[in-house]
Coordinates of C-alpha atoms in Angstrom, one line a residue:
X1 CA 81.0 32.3 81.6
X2 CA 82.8 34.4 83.8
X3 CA 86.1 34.4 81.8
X4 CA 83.7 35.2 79.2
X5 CA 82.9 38.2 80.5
X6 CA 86.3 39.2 80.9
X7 CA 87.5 38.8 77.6
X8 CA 84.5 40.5 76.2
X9 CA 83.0 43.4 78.6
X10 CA 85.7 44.4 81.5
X11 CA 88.2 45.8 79.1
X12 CA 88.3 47.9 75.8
X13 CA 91.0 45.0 74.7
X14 CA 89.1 41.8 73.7
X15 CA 90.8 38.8 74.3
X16 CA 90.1 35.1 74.6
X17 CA 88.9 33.3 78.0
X18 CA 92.0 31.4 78.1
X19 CA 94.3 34.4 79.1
X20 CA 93.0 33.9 82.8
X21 CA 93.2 30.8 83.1
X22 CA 96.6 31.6 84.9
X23 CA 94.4 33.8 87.4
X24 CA 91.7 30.9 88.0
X25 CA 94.8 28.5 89.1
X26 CA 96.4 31.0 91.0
X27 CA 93.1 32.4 92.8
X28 CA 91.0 31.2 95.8
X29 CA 87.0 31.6 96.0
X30 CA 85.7 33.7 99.2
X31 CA 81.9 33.9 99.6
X32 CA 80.8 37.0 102.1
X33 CA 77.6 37.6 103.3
X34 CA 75.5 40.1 103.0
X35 CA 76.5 43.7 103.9
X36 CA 80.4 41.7 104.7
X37 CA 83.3 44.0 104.3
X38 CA 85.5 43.0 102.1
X39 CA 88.2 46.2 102.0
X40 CA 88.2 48.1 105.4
X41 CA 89.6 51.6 105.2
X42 CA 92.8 52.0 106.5
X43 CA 93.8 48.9 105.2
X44 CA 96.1 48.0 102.5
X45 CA 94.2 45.3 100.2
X46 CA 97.1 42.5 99.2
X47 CA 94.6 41.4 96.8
X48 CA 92.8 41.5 93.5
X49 CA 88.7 40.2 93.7
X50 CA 86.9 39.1 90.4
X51 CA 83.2 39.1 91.2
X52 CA 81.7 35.7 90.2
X53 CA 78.3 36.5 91.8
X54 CA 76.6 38.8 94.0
X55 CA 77.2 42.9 94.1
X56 CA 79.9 45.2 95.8
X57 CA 80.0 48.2 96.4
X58 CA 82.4 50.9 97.1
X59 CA 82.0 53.6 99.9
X60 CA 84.0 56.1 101.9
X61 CA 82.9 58.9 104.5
X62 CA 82.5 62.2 103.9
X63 CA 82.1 64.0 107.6
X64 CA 79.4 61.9 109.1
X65 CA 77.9 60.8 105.6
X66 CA 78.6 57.7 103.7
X67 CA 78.8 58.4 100.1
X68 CA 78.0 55.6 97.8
X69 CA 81.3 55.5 94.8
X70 CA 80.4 52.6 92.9
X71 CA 78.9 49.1 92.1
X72 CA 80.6 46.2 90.8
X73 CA 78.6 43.2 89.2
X74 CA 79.5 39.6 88.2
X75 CA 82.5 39.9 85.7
X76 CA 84.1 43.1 87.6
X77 CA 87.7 43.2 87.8
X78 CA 88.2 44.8 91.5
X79 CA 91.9 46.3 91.8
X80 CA 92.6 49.2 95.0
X81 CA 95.1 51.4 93.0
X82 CA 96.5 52.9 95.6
X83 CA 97.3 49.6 97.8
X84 CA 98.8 47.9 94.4
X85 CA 100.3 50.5 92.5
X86 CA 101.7 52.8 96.0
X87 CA 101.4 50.2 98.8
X88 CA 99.2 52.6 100.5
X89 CA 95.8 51.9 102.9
X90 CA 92.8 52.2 101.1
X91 CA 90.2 55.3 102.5
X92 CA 87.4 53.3 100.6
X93 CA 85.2 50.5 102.0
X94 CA 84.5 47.5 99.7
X95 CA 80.9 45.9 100.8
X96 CA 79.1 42.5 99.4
X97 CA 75.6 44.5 99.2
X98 CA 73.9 40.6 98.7
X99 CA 75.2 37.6 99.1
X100 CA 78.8 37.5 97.0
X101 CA 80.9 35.8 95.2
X102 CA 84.7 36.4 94.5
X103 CA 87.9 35.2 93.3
X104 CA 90.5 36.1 95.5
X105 CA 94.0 36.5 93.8
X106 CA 97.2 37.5 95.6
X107 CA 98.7 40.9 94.2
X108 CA 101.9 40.0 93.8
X109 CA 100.6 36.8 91.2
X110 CA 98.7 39.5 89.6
X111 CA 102.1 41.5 88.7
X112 CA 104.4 38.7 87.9
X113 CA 101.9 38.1 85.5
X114 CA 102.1 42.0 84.2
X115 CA 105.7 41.6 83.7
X116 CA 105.0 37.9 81.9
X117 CA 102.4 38.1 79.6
X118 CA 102.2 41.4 76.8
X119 CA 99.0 40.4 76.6
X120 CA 97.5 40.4 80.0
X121 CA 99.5 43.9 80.1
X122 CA 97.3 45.3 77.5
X123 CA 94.2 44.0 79.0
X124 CA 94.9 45.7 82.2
X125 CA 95.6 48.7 80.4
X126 CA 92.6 48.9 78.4
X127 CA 91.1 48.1 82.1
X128 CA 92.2 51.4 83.2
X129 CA 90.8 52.7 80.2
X130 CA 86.7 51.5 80.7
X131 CA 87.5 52.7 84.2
X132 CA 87.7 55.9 83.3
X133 CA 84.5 55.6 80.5
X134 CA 82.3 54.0 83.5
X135 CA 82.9 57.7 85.8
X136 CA 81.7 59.3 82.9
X137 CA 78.9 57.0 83.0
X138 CA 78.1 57.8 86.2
X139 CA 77.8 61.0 85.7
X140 CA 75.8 60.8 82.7
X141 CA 73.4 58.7 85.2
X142 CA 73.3 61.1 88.1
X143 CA 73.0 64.6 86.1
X144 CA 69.7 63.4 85.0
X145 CA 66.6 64.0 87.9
X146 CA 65.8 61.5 90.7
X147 CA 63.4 59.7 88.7
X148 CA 65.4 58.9 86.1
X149 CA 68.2 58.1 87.4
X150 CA 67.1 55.6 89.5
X151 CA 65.3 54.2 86.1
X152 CA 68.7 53.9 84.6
X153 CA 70.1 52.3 87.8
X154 CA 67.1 49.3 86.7
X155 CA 68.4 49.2 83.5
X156 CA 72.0 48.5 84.3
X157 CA 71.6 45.9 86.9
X158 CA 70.7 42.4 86.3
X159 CA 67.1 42.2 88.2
X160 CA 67.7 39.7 91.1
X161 CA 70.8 42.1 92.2
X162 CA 68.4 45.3 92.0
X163 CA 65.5 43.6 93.9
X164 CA 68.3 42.2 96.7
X165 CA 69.3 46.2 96.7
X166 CA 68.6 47.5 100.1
X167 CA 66.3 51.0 99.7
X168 CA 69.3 52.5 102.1
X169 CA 71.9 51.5 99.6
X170 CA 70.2 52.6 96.5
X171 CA 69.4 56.0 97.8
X172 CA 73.4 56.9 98.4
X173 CA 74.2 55.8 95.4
X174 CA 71.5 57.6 93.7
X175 CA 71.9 60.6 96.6
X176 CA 68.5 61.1 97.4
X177 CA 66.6 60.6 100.8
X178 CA 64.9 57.0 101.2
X179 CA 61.9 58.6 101.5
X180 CA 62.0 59.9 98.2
X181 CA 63.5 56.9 96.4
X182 CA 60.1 55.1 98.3
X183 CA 57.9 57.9 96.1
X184 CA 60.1 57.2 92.9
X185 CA 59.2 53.4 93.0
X186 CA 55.5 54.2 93.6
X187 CA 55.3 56.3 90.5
X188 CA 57.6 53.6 88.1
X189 CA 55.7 50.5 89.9
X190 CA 52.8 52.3 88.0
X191 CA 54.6 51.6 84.5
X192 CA 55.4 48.4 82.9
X193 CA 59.2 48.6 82.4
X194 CA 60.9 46.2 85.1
X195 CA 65.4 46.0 85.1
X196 CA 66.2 43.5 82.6
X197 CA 67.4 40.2 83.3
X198 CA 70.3 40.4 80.3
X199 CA 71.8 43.7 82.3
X200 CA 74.6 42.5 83.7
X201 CA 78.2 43.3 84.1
X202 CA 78.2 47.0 84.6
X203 CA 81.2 48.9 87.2
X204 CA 79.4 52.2 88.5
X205 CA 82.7 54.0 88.9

């Protein structure tokens, strides 16, 4: 399943399930807890995460405000460019927002295997690629007014992960007050449309 959605939905390249296999031997399971840190800032991450279940997401500080950058769900290939490609600290905070699942797999595994196989090599590539597609998305998602963007939010996570959503979280990503994300839910409790259960692997980037 989750190799699955690797082959099929993290990267423009489709490939088969059996090109991670490699990456399954190699990695380790870690489970965090709710609101657990997974990246601190200031930190250099020495690994590379696959979310199996669960929700992460990315933060960083802006003055005294916490700014919500992304959301990765089950199938999300979670790489901190700047720790693997520069061997730099990361100024981002990585979060399990619910209870979390990942595969933990050492960075320097993770390049051999660049070097080794073509085909990994254009995966990753076409990795960076959807990378760069998803910011668009999530621009596309927050030009649009409060209402709707938290609509599209619904329609983009699988349901258990939006209803485990703390109100505090999904107002920074969404950059409104909690307040007005509780007025927003009011007026689309009133509708019929719920987040669909078939949403799934989506990286808010």
């Amino acid at each position: 399943m989750l190799k699955g959605l690797l082959a099929e939905s993290e990267s423009l390249y489709k490939t088969t399930p059996d090109l991670f296999d490699p990456l399954f031997e190699a990695g380790r399971v870690k489970e965090y807890g709710r609101h657990e840190v997974i990246m601190q800032p200031g930190v250099r991450l020495r690994d590379v995460h696959i979310v199996i279940d669960g929700l992460v997401g990315a933060t960083y500080l802006s003055g005294n405000k916490v700014i919500m950058h992304a959301l990765a769900t089950p199938g999300t290939l979670l790489l901190h460019g700047g720790s693997f490609f520069q061997v730099r600290p990361s100024f981002m905070q990585w979060e399990a927002l619910v209870k979390t699942r990942t595969l933990c797999v050492p960075d320097a595994f993770v390049r051999e295997y660049l070097h080794k196989s073509h085909e990994f090599a254009i995966w990753m590539y076409g990795v960076a690629e959807n990378n760069i597609l998803h910011s668009e998305e999530k621009t596309y998602i927050l030009a649009d007014c409060a209402e709707q963007r938290y609509r599209k939010l619904a329609k983009n996570l699988p349901r258990r992960v939006f209803r485990e959503l703390s109100s505090r979280v999904m107002a920074s990503y969404l950059g409104i007050t909690e307040q007005s994300l509780s007025r927003i839910k009011r007026t689309v409790l009133r509708d019929t449309s719920e987040p669909d259960d078939t949403a799934g692997d989506y990286f808010f980037k």
